Tab-separated table of C-alpha atoms in Angstrom:
chain	number	residue	atom	x	y	z
A	1	UNK	CA	-0.126	0.075	0.125
A	2	UNK	CA	1.822	3.260	-0.842
A	3	UNK	CA	1.692	5.948	1.427
A	4	UNK	CA	0.944	8.808	-1.389
A	5	UNK	CA	-2.306	10.279	0.237
A	6	UNK	CA	-0.173	11.445	3.028
A	7	UNK	CA	1.951	13.809	0.602
A	8	UNK	CA	-1.348	15.845	1.237
A	9	UNK	CA	-1.383	16.848	3.791
A	10	UNK	CA	0.769	20.099	4.493
A	11	UNK	CA	2.773	19.473	7.767
A	12	UNK	CA	3.923	22.582	9.560
A	13	UNK	CA	7.829	23.154	10.102
A	14	UNK	CA	7.988	20.352	12.571
A	15	UNK	CA	5.943	18.056	10.097
A	16	UNK	CA	2.916	17.841	12.581
A	17	UNK	CA	-0.506	18.175	11.650
A	18	UNK	CA	-3.563	18.774	14.551
A	19	UNK	CA	-6.099	16.482	14.645
A	20	UNK	CA	-9.787	16.399	16.385
A	21	UNK	CA	-10.973	13.469	17.603
A	22	UNK	CA	-14.939	13.533	16.928
A	23	UNK	CA	-17.137	10.769	18.256
A	24	UNK	CA	-18.756	8.988	15.397
A	25	UNK	CA	-22.361	9.255	17.200
A	26	UNK	CA	-22.917	12.372	19.255
A	27	UNK	CA	-20.738	14.373	17.317
A	28	UNK	CA	-19.319	15.649	20.120
A	29	UNK	CA	-15.571	17.026	19.192
A	30	UNK	CA	-13.654	14.685	22.061
A	31	UNK	CA	-9.927	16.373	21.749
A	32	UNK	CA	-7.219	17.468	19.945
A	33	UNK	CA	-3.552	16.635	19.346
A	34	UNK	CA	-0.885	16.186	17.138
A	35	UNK	CA	-0.099	13.855	14.446
A	36	UNK	CA	2.912	13.730	11.819
A	37	UNK	CA	3.734	10.898	9.135
A	38	UNK	CA	4.222	7.770	10.922
A	39	UNK	CA	1.400	8.197	14.258
A	40	UNK	CA	-1.222	9.397	11.118
A	41	UNK	CA	0.205	5.899	8.806
A	42	UNK	CA	-0.302	4.206	11.448
A	43	UNK	CA	-3.044	4.986	12.442
A	44	UNK	CA	-5.054	4.537	9.287
A	45	UNK	CA	-3.371	0.255	9.509
A	46	UNK	CA	-4.270	0.116	13.097
A	47	UNK	CA	-7.829	1.137	12.687
A	48	UNK	CA	-6.690	3.388	16.314
A	49	UNK	CA	-5.299	6.192	17.302
A	50	UNK	CA	-1.969	6.789	17.498
A	51	UNK	CA	-0.917	10.158	17.746
A	52	UNK	CA	2.381	12.534	17.958
A	53	UNK	CA	3.465	13.444	21.671
A	54	UNK	CA	5.007	16.695	21.331
A	55	UNK	CA	5.708	16.096	25.451
A	56	UNK	CA	7.132	12.759	24.902
A	57	UNK	CA	8.733	12.922	21.713
A	58	UNK	CA	7.022	10.129	20.513
A	59	UNK	CA	4.070	8.445	19.351
A	60	UNK	CA	1.657	8.180	20.944
A	61	UNK	CA	-0.822	4.887	21.206
A	62	UNK	CA	-4.318	6.587	22.938
A	63	UNK	CA	-5.377	4.196	25.722
A	64	UNK	CA	-1.652	2.502	25.645
A	65	UNK	CA	-2.086	3.117	29.443
A	66	UNK	CA	-5.990	3.925	30.308
A	67	UNK	CA	-6.972	1.295	28.629
A	68	UNK	CA	-9.353	4.139	26.432
A	69	UNK	CA	-8.725	3.501	22.921
A	70	UNK	CA	-9.936	5.515	20.307
A	71	UNK	CA	-11.367	3.367	17.223
A	72	UNK	CA	-11.455	5.504	14.511
A	73	UNK	CA	-14.324	4.909	11.640
A	74	UNK	CA	-13.283	7.524	8.980
A	75	UNK	CA	-10.031	9.764	9.000
A	76	UNK	CA	-11.240	13.094	6.499
A	77	UNK	CA	-8.932	16.597	5.817
A	78	UNK	CA	-10.036	20.070	5.729
A	79	UNK	CA	-10.140	22.133	2.567
A	80	UNK	CA	-6.671	23.386	2.971
A	81	UNK	CA	-5.553	20.354	3.875
A	82	UNK	CA	-3.537	21.713	7.125
A	83	UNK	CA	-6.285	19.805	9.427
A	84	UNK	CA	-6.964	16.112	9.944
A	85	UNK	CA	-10.423	15.081	11.448
A	86	UNK	CA	-11.004	11.501	12.735
A	87	UNK	CA	-14.395	10.324	13.156
A	88	UNK	CA	-13.974	8.041	16.826
A	89	UNK	CA	-15.843	5.342	18.555
A	90	UNK	CA	-14.425	6.299	21.661
A	91	UNK	CA	-13.467	3.537	24.411
A	92	UNK	CA	-14.255	3.654	27.584
A	93	UNK	CA	-16.629	6.275	27.091
A	94	UNK	CA	-13.177	8.910	28.906
A	95	UNK	CA	-11.177	10.944	25.926
A	96	UNK	CA	-9.590	13.276	28.858
A	97	UNK	CA	-6.695	12.640	30.786
A	98	UNK	CA	-8.749	14.810	33.306
A	99	UNK	CA	-11.215	11.584	33.983
A	100	UNK	CA	-13.833	13.490	31.845
A	101	UNK	CA	-16.038	12.482	28.376
A	102	UNK	CA	-13.826	15.211	26.507
A	103	UNK	CA	-11.352	17.657	26.651
A	104	UNK	CA	-13.553	20.227	26.290
A	105	UNK	CA	-14.652	20.178	29.346
A	106	UNK	CA	-14.476	24.263	30.283
A	107	UNK	CA	-17.155	27.053	28.765
A	108	UNK	CA	-16.145	31.339	29.123
A	109	UNK	CA	-19.460	32.489	31.151
A	110	UNK	CA	-20.669	35.983	30.722
A	111	UNK	CA	-18.754	37.039	33.402
A	112	UNK	CA	-15.752	36.344	31.307
A	113	UNK	CA	-14.331	32.856	33.840
A	114	UNK	CA	-13.634	29.857	32.867
A	115	UNK	CA	-16.320	27.264	34.430
A	116	UNK	CA	-15.872	23.862	34.728
A	117	UNK	CA	-19.338	22.384	33.159
A	118	UNK	CA	-18.610	18.346	32.743
A	119	UNK	CA	-17.884	16.129	35.744
A	120	UNK	CA	-15.307	13.500	36.221
A	121	UNK	CA	-16.428	10.225	35.721
A	122	UNK	CA	-13.223	8.843	36.957
A	123	UNK	CA	-10.260	9.472	38.754
A	124	UNK	CA	-7.821	9.548	36.718
A	125	UNK	CA	-5.609	8.988	39.511
A	126	UNK	CA	-7.313	5.628	39.283
A	127	UNK	CA	-6.852	5.456	35.582
A	128	UNK	CA	-3.347	5.845	34.978
A	129	UNK	CA	0.670	4.355	36.805
A	130	UNK	CA	2.121	6.845	39.092
A	131	UNK	CA	5.752	6.624	38.770
């Protein structure tokens, strides 16, 4: 299988592209992370979301520690080919490392404050190993 499809992506100066994970069943935006060529290629090959972790400096298989994998149903790019949209099934119902369903759990209120609008579904300390 040729990787020519990856050449259509407009990678940034660091060889990355933003990737948005959207829940297939609800349309909810779960999270945004970064992908490089290898992570996007692996995502297509495995059918599971693989990202590039800038903080770890390595590939990050979503759910590798938490078990909260994302099964990819569709891969799309935007009109400028500089953003990837993935339609995913979120295993375990938690996409955010804070233990919430999605990463967009704060909303700006009328007084200009960021207010948490979604509950923690599971304590992150119970999800992730302590090192």
